[in-house]
Short mmCIF file of C-alpha atoms and ligand atoms in Angstrom, two decimals:
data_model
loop_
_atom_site.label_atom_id
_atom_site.label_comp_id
_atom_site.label_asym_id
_atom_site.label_seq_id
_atom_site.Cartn_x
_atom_site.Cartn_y
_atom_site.Cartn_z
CA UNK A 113 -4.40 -34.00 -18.50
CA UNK A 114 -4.92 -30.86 -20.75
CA UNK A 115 -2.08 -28.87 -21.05
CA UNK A 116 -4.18 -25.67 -21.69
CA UNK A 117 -7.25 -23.89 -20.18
CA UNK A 118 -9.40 -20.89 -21.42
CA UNK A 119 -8.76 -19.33 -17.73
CA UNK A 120 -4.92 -18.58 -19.00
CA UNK A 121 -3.74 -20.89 -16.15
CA UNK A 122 -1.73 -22.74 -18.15
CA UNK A 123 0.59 -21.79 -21.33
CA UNK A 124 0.15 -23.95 -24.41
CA UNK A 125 3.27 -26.32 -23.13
CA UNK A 126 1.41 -26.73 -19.46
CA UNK A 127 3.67 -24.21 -17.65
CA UNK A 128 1.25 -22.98 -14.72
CA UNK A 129 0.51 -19.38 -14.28
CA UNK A 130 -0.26 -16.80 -11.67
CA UNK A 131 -4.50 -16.31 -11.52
CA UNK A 132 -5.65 -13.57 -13.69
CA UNK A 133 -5.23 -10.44 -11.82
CA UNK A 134 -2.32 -11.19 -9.74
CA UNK A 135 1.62 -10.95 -10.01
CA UNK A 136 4.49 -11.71 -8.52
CA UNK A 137 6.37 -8.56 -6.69
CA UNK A 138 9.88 -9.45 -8.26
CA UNK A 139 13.55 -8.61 -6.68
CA UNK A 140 13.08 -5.09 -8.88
CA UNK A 141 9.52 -3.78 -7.64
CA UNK A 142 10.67 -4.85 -3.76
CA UNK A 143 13.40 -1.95 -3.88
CA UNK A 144 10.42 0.24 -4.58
CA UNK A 145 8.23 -2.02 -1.93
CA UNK A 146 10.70 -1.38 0.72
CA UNK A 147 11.38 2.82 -0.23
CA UNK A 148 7.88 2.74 0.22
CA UNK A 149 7.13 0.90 3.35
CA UNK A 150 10.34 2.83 4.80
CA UNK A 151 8.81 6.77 4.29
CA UNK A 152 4.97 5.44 5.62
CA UNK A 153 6.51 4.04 8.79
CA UNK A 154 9.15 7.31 8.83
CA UNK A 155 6.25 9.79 8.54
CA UNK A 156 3.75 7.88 10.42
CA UNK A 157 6.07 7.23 13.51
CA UNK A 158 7.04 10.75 13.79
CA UNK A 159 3.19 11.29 13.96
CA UNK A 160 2.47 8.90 16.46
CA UNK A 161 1.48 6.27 14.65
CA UNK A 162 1.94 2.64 15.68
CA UNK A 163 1.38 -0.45 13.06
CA UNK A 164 -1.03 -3.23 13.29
CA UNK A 165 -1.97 -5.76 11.31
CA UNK A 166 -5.32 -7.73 11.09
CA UNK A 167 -6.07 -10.93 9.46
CA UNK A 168 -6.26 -11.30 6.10
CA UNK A 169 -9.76 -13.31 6.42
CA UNK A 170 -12.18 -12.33 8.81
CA UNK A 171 -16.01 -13.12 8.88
CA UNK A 172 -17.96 -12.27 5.42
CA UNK A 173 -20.54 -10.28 8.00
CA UNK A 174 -17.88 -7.87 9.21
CA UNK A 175 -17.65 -6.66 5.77
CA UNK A 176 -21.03 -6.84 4.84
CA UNK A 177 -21.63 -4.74 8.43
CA UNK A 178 -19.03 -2.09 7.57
CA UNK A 179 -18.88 -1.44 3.98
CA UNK A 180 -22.49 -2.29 3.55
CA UNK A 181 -24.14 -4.67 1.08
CA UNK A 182 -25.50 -2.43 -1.76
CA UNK A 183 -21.69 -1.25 -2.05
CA UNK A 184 -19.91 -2.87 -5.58
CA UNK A 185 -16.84 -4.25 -3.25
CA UNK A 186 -19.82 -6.21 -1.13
CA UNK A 187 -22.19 -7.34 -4.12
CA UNK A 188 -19.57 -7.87 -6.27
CA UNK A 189 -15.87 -7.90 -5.55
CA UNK A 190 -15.34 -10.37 -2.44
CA UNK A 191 -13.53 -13.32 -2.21
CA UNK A 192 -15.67 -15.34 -0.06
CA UNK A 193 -15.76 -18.80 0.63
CA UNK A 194 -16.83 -21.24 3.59
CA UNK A 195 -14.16 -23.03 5.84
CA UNK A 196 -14.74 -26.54 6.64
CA UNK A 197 -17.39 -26.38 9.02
CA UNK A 198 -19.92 -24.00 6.75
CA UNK A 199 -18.64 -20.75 8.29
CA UNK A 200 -18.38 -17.73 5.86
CA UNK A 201 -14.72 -16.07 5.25
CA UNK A 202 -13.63 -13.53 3.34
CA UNK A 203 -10.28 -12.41 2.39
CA UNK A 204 -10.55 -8.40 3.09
CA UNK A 205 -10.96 -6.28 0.82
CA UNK A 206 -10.06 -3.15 2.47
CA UNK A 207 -8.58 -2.66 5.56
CA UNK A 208 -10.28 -0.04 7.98
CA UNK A 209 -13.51 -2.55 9.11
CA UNK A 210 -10.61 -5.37 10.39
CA UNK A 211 -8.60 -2.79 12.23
CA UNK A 212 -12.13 -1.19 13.98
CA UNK A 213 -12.86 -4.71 14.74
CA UNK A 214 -9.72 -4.96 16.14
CA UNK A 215 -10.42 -1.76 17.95
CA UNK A 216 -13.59 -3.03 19.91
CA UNK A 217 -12.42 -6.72 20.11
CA UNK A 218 -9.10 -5.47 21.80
CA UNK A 219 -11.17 -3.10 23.97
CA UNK A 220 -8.86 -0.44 22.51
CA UNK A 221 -11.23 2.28 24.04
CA UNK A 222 -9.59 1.92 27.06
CA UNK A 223 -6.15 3.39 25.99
CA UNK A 224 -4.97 6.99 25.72
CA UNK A 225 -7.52 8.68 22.52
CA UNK A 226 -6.90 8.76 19.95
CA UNK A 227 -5.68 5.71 19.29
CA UNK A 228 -3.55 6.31 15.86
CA UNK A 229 -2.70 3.04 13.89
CA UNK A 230 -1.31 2.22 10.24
CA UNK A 231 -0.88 -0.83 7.88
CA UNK A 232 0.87 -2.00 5.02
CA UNK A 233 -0.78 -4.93 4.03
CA UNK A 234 -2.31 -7.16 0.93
CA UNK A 235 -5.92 -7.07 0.24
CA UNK A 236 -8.58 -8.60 -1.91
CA UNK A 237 -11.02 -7.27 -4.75
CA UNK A 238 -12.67 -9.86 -7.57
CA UNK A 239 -12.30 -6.24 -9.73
CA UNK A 240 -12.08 -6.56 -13.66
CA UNK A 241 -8.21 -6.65 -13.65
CA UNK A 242 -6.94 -3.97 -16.17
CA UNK A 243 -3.94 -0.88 -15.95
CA UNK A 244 -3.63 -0.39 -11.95
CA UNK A 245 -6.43 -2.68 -10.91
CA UNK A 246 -5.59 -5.97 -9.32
CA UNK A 247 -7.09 -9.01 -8.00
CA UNK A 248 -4.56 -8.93 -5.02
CA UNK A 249 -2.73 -5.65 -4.62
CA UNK A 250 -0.83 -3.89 -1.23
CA UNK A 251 -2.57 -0.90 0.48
CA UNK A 252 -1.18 1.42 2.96
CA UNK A 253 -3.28 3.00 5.36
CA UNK A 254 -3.59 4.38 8.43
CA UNK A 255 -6.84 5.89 10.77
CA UNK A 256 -7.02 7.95 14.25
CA UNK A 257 -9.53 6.55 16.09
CA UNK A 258 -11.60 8.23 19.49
CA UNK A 259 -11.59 11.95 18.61
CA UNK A 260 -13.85 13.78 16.44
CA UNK A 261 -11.99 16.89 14.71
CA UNK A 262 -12.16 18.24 11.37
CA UNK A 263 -8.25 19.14 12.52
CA UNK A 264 -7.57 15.18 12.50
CA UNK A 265 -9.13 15.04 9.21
CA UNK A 266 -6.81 17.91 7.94
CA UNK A 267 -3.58 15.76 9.42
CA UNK A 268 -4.67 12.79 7.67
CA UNK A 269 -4.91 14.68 4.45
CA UNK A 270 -1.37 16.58 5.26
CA UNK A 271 0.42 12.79 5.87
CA UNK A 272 -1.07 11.68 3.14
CA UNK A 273 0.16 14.13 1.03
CA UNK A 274 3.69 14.07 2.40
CA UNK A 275 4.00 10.35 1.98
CA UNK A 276 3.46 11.19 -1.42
CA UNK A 277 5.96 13.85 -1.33
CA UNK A 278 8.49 11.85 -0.40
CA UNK A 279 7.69 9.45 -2.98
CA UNK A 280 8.53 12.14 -5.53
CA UNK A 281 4.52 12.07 -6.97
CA UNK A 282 2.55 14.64 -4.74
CA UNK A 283 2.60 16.95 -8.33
CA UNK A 284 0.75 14.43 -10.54
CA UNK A 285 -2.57 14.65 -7.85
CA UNK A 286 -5.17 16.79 -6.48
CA UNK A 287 -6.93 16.57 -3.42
CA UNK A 288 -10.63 16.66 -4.22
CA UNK A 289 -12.83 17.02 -1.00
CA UNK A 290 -16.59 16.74 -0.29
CA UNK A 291 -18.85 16.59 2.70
CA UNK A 292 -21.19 14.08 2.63
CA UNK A 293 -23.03 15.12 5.87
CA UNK A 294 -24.43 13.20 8.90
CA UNK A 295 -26.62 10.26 8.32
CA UNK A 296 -29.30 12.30 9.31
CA UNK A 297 -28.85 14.81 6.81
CA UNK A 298 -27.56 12.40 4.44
CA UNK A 299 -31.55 10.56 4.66
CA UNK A 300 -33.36 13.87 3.22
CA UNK A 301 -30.70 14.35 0.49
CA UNK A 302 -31.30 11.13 -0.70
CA UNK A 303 -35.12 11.69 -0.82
CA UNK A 304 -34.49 15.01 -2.90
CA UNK A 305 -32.05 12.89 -5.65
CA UNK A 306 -34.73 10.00 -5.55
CA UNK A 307 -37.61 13.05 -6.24
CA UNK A 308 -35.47 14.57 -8.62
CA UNK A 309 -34.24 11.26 -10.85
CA UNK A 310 -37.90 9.99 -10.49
CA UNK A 311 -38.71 10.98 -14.23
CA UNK A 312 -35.18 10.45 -15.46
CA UNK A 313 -34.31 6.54 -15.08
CA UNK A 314 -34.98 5.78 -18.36
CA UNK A 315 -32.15 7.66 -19.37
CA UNK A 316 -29.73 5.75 -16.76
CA UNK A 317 -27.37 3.00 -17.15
CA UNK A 318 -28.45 -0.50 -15.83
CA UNK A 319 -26.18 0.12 -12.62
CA UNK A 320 -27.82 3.54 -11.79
CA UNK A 321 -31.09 2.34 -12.14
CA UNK A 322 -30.73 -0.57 -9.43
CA UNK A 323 -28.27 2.09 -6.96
CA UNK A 324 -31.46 4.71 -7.63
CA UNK A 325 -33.37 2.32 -5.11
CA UNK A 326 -30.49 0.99 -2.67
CA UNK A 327 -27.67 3.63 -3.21
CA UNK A 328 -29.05 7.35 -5.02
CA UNK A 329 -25.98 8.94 -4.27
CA UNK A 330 -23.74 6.03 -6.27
CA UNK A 331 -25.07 8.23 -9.28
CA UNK A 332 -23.09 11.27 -8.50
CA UNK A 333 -19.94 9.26 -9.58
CA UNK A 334 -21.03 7.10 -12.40
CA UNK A 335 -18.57 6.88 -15.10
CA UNK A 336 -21.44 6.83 -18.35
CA UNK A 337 -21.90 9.82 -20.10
CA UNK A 338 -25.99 9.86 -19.72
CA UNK A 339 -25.66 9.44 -15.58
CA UNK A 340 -22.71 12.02 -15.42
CA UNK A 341 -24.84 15.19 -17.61
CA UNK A 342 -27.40 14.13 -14.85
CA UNK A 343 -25.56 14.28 -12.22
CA UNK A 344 -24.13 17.64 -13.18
CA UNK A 345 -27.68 18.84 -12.88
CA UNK A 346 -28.84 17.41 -10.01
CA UNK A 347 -29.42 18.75 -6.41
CA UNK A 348 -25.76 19.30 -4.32
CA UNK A 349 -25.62 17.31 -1.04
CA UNK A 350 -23.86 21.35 0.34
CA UNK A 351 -27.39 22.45 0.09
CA UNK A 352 -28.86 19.64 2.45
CA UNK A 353 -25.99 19.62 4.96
CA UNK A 354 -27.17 20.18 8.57
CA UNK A 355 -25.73 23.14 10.57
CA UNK A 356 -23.05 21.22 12.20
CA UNK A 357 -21.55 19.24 9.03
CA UNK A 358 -21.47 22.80 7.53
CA UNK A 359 -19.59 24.27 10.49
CA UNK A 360 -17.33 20.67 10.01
CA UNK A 361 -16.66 20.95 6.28
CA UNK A 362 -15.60 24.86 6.68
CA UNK A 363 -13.34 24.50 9.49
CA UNK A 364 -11.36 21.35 7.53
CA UNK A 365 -10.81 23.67 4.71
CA UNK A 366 -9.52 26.35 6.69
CA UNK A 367 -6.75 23.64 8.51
CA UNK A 368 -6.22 22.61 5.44
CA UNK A 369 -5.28 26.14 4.06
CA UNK A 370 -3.28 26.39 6.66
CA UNK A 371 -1.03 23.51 6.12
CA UNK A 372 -0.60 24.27 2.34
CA UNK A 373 -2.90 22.04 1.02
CA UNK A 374 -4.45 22.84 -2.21
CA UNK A 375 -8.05 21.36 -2.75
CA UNK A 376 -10.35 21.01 -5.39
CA UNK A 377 -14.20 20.84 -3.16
CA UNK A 378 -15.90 18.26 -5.30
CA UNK A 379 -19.35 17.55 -4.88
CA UNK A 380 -19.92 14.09 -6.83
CA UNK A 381 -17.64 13.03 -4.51
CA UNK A 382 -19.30 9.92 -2.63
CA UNK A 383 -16.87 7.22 -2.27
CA UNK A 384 -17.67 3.57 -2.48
CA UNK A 385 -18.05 2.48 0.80
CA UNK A 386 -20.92 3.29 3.15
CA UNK A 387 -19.03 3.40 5.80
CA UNK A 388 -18.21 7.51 5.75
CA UNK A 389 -19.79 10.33 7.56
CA UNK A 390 -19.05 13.94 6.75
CA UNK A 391 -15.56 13.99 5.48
CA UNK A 392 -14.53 12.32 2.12
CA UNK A 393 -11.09 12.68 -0.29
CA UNK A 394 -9.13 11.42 -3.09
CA UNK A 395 -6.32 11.94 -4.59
CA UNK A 396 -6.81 11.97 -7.95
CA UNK A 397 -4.53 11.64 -11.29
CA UNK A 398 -4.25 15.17 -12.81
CA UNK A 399 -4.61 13.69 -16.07
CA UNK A 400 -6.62 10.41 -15.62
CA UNK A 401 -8.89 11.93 -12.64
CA UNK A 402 -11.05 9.53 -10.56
CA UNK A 403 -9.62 6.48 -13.06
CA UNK A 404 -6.62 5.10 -10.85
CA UNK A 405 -7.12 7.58 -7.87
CA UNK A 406 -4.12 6.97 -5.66
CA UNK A 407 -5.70 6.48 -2.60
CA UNK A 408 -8.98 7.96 -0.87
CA UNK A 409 -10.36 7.94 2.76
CA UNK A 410 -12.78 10.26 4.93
CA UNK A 411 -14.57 10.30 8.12
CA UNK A 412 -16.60 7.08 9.61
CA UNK A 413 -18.16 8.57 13.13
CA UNK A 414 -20.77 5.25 13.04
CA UNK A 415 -18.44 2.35 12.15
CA UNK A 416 -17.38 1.36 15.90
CA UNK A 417 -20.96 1.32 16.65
CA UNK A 418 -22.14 -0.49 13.57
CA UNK A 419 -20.08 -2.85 14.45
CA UNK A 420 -21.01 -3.28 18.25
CA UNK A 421 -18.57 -0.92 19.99
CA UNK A 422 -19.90 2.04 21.81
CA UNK A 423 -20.55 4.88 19.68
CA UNK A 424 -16.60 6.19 18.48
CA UNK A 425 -15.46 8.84 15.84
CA UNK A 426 -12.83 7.28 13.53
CA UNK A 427 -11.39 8.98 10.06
CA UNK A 428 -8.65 7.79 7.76
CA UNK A 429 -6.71 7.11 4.64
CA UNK A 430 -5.59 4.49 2.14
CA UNK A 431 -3.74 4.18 -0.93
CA UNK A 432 -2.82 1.72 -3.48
CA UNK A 433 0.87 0.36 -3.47
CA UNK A 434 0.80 -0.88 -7.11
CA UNK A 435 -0.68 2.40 -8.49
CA UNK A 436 2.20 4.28 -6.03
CA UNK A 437 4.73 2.24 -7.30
CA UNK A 438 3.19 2.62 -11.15
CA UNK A 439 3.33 6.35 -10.80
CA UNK A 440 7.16 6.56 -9.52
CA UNK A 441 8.31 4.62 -12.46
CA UNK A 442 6.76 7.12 -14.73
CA UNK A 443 8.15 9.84 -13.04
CA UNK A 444 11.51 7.66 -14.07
CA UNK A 445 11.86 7.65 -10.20
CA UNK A 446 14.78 5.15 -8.82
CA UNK A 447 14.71 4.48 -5.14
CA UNK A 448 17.86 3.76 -3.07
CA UNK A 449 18.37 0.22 -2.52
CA UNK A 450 20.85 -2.03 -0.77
CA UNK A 451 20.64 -5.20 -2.88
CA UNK A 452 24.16 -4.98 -4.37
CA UNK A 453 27.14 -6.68 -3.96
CA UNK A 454 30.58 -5.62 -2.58
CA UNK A 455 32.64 -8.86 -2.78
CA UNK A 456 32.85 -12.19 -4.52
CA UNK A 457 35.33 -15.04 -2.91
CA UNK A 458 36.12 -17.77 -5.53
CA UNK A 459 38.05 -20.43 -4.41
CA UNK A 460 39.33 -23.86 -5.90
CA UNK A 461 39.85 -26.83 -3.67
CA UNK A 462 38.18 -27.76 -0.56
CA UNK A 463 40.88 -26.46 1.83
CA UNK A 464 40.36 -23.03 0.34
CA UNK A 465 36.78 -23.17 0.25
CA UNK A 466 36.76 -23.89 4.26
CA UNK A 467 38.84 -20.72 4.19
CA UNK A 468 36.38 -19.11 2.32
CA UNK A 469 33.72 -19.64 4.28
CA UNK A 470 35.38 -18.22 7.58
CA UNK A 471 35.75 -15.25 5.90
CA UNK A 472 32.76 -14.77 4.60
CA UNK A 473 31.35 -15.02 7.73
CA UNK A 474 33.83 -12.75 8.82
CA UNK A 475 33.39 -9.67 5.81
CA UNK A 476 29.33 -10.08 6.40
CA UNK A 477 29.97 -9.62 10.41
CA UNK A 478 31.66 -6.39 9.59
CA UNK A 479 28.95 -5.37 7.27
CA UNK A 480 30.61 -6.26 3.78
CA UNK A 481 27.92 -8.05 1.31
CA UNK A 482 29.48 -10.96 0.24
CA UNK A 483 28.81 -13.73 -2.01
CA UNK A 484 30.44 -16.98 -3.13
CA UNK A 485 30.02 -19.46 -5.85
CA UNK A 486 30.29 -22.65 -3.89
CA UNK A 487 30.15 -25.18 -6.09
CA UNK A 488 32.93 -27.13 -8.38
CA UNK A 489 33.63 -24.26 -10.87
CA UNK A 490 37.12 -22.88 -12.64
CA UNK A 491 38.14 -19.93 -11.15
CA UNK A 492 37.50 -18.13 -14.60
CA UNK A 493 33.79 -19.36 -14.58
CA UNK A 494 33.64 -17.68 -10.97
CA UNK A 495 35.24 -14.43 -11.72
CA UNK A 496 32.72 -14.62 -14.70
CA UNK A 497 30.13 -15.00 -12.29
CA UNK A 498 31.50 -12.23 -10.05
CA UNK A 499 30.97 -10.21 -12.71
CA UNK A 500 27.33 -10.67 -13.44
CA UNK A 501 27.03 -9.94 -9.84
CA UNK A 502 28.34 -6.70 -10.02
CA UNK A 503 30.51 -7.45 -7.76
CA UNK A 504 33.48 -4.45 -7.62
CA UNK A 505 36.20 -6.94 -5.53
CA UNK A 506 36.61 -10.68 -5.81
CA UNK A 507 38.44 -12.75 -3.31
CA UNK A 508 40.44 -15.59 -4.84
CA UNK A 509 41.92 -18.25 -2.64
CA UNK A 510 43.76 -21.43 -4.13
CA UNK A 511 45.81 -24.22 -2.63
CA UNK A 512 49.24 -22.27 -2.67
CA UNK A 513 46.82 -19.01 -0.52
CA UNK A 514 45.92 -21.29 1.76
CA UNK A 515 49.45 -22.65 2.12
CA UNK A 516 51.23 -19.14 2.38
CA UNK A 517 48.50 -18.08 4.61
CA UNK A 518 47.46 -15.40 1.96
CA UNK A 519 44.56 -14.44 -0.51
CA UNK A 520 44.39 -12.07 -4.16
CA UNK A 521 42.06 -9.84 -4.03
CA UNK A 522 41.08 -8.74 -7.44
CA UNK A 523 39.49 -5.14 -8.40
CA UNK A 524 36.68 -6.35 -11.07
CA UNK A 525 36.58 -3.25 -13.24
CA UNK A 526 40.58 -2.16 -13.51
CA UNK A 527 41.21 -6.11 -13.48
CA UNK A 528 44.89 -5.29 -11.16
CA UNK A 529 45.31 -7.93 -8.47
CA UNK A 530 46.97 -7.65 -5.52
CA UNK A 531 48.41 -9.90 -2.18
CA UNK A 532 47.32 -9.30 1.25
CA UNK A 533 47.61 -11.65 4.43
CA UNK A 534 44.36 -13.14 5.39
CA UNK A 535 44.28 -11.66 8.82
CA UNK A 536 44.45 -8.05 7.26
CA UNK A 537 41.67 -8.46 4.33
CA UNK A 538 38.94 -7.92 6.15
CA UNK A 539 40.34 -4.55 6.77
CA UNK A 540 41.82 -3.81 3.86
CA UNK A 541 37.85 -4.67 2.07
CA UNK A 542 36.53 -2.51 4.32
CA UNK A 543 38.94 0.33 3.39
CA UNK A 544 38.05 -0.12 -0.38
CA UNK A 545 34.58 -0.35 0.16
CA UNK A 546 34.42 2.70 2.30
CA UNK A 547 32.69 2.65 5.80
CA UNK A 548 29.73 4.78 4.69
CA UNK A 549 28.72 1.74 2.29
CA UNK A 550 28.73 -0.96 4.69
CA UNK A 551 25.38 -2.71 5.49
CA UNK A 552 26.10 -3.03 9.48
CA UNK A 553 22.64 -3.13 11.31
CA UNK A 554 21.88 -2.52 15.17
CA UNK A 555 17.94 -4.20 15.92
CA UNK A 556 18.22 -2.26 19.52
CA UNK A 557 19.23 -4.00 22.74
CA UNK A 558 17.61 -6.96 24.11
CA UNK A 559 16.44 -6.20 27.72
CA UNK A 560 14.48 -8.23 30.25
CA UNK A 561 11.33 -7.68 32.56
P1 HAM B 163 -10.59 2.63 -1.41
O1 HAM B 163 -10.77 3.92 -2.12
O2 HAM B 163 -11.54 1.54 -1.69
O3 HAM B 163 -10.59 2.97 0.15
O4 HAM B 163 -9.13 2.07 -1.69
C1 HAM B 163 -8.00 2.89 -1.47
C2 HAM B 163 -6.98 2.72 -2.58
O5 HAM B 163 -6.65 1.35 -2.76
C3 HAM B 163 -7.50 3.14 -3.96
O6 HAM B 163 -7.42 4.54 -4.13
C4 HAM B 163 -6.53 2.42 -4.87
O7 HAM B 163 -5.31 3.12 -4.98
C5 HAM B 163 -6.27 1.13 -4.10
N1 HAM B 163 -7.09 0.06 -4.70
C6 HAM B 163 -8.36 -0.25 -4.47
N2 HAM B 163 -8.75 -1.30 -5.21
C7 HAM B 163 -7.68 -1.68 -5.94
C8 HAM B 163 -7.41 -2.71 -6.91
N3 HAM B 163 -8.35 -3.59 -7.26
N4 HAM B 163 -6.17 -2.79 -7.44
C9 HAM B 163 -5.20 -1.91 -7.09
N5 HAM B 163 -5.38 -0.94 -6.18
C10 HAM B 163 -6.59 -0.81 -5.61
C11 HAM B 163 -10.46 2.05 1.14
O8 HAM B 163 -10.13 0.91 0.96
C12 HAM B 163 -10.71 2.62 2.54
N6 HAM B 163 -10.53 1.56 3.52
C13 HAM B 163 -9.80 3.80 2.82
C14 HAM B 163 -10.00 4.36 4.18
C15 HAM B 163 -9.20 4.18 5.27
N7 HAM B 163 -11.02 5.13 4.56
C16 HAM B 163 -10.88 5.40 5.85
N8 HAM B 163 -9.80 4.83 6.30
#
């Protein structure tokens, strides 16, 4: 067998690797993982919120419905394959066509509007992997679904914008906003940018030049320089809006005002999925702009019924977890975590490792983290490894403790030892580690129908 491959699966000594585009989340990026997750479900319970989670393959036509086939995730970026009997799957790639799916399939119409959901979930883009751009990366995301407000679009904004708050990053983005209109008025706009690009293709990129017969208004956001002097010159989609996408757009921005919320209106704002009616945001690096965009979301009044529900106004957010976390480590941001240590029992002999592990059932019961080295080692190689741990306290019992019905404890850092009986050291841990710092946990009462 080879031992290398041009695909980088392999080192040069046969070691396999992750996939290109991929990583591991290691014990490090969880404590920012689990901050993170913590302040979306915070914020998003206290708004109402409640969290679902859809599969993470679903038919290749839902996405093809939703986010519509001219789009660069549909043409280019899915994962698709076929399942044993010929059906096509595809891992999602975004998250708000599974959970309207979900919607209609669940006959979710029927509850209390709107319905408000969120998600903190994996998903799935064959992207050109580079600085915040993954093959596999976490989104979280949430969308009210059933009522059509521009004052639920200004919420959605608000919570985004605290979750980011919270995070410590809500400085390093603005909010750039756009309308892009009802379908309706969306279809003459088009025919204006089609009129007015007619005698200009040759001086498009490849891209712009297909998306200038499936997609016109892709060209607004093009990154290459030609397309975006263009686009600067081009017709404004706020000129073609109809009356009542007008009368939308202006009451958003004055909720928005009202909760605070700074926002830049930005009319090459399209988005990439066609999915969005009206409303559409981003939050975008203040010094990178639409390059690594947080997150982004908007209005999507004809997904339910693009998808077979009965006609339903939807509008929501998502954000990228990697690029969040990415952007609190350069902020030098350090989340609170519990993965530390309190105690360390090292024992020698099996009569004090029985003892040992009674009480460390006991010290974890009362909410002490406690660790042990089980295994045949000296009792220096365990207070070695007690101290790698971080461990402040270690536990030693030997034969002569377990004869005298005693244990040392030992405090790492001043390196004094002391006796205590082993029916008071549970307490006496607990009094060193302080009650505050002990990881005790209630998951709510059990109760029965
Ligand atoms: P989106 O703009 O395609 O929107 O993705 C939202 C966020 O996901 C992006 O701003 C970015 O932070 C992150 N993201 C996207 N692709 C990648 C990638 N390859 N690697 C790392 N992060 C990535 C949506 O997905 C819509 N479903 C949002 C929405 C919800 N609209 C309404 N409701």
């Amino acid at each position: 067998m080879p031992n290398t491959d041009d695909e980088g699966t392999m080192t040069p000594g046969g070691v396999l690797q992750t996939p290109k585009g991929v990583h591991d989340i290691l014990p490090n990026d969880h404590e920012y993982y689990t901050y993170i997750k913590k302040v979306v479900r915070h914020r998003l319970r206290q708004a109402g919120f409640r969290r679902i989670s859809t599969p993470m393959f679903e038919f290749t036509q839902l996405f093809q419905r939703a986010i519509g086939n001219d789009t660069d995730v549909v043409s280019k970026e899915m994962y698709t394959f076929q399942d044993k009997k010929g059906r096509s799957l595809t891992l999602k790639p975004e998250g708000t066509a599974g959970v309207m799916r979900s919607y209609i399939q669940n006959n979710m119409q029927a509850l209390p509007q709107p319905v408000q959901l969120y998600y903190i979930e994996p998903h799935f883009r064959y992207d050109r992997p580079q600085k915040g751009r993954y093959r596999q990366f976490w989104q979280l995301g949430f969308e009210i679904v059933g009522e059509s407000d521009p004052a639920l679009d200004a919420q959605i904004i608000y919570l985004a914008n605290l979750i980011n708050k919270d995070l410590g990053i809500a400085d390093l983005f603005t909010v750039q906003l756009n309308s892009i209109g009802t379908p309706e008025s969306r279809k003459e706009y088009m025919r204006v940018l089609q009129d007015f690009y007619f005698d200009k293709e040759r001086s498009l990129c490849e891209l712009c030049k297909t998306r200038l017969k499936t997609n016109p208004m892709r060209l607004l956001d093009c990154k290459e320089e030609n397309c975006r002097i263009l686009a600067q010159i081009a017709p404004k989609i706020s000129e073609y809006l109809d009356a009542e996408s007008k009368e939308f757009h202006e009451d958003l921005k004055e909720y928005l005002t009202e909760l605070g919320i700074k926002f830049v209106e930005n009319p090459y704002l399209v988005r990439g999925l066609d999915y969005y009616t009206k409303t559409v945001f981003e939050f975008w690096d203040k010094t990178e702009g639409a390059q690594n965009a947080i997150g982004g979301g908007g209005r999507y009044d004809g997904l339910v019924e693009l998808l077979g529900g009965k006609p339903t106004p939807g509008s929501g957010y998502a954000a990228g977890v990697e690029r969040i976390v990415a952007n609190m480590k350069r902020e030098k941001i350090r989340v609170p975590h519990k993965d530390v240590i309190h105690v360390f029992i090292a024992q020698l002999g099996k009569e004090a490792k029985k003892k040992g592990l009674s009480l460390m059932s006991d010290l974890r019961d009362a909410g002490v983290k406690t660790m042990a080295s089980l295994g045949k080692d000296s009792v220096r190689t365990q207070l070695g490894l007690a101290d790698k741990f971080g461990a402040p306290y270690t536990i030693i019992i030997g034969l002569t403790e377990v004869r005298e019905g005693v244990v040392i404890i030992r405090d790492m850092k001043v390196g004094t030892q002391k006796t205590v009986p082993f029916d008071e050291i549970v307490d006496v841990v607990i009094k060193l580690i302080g009650k505050q710092n002990l990881d005790t946990y209630s998951a709510g009462e059990l109760t029965y129908e």
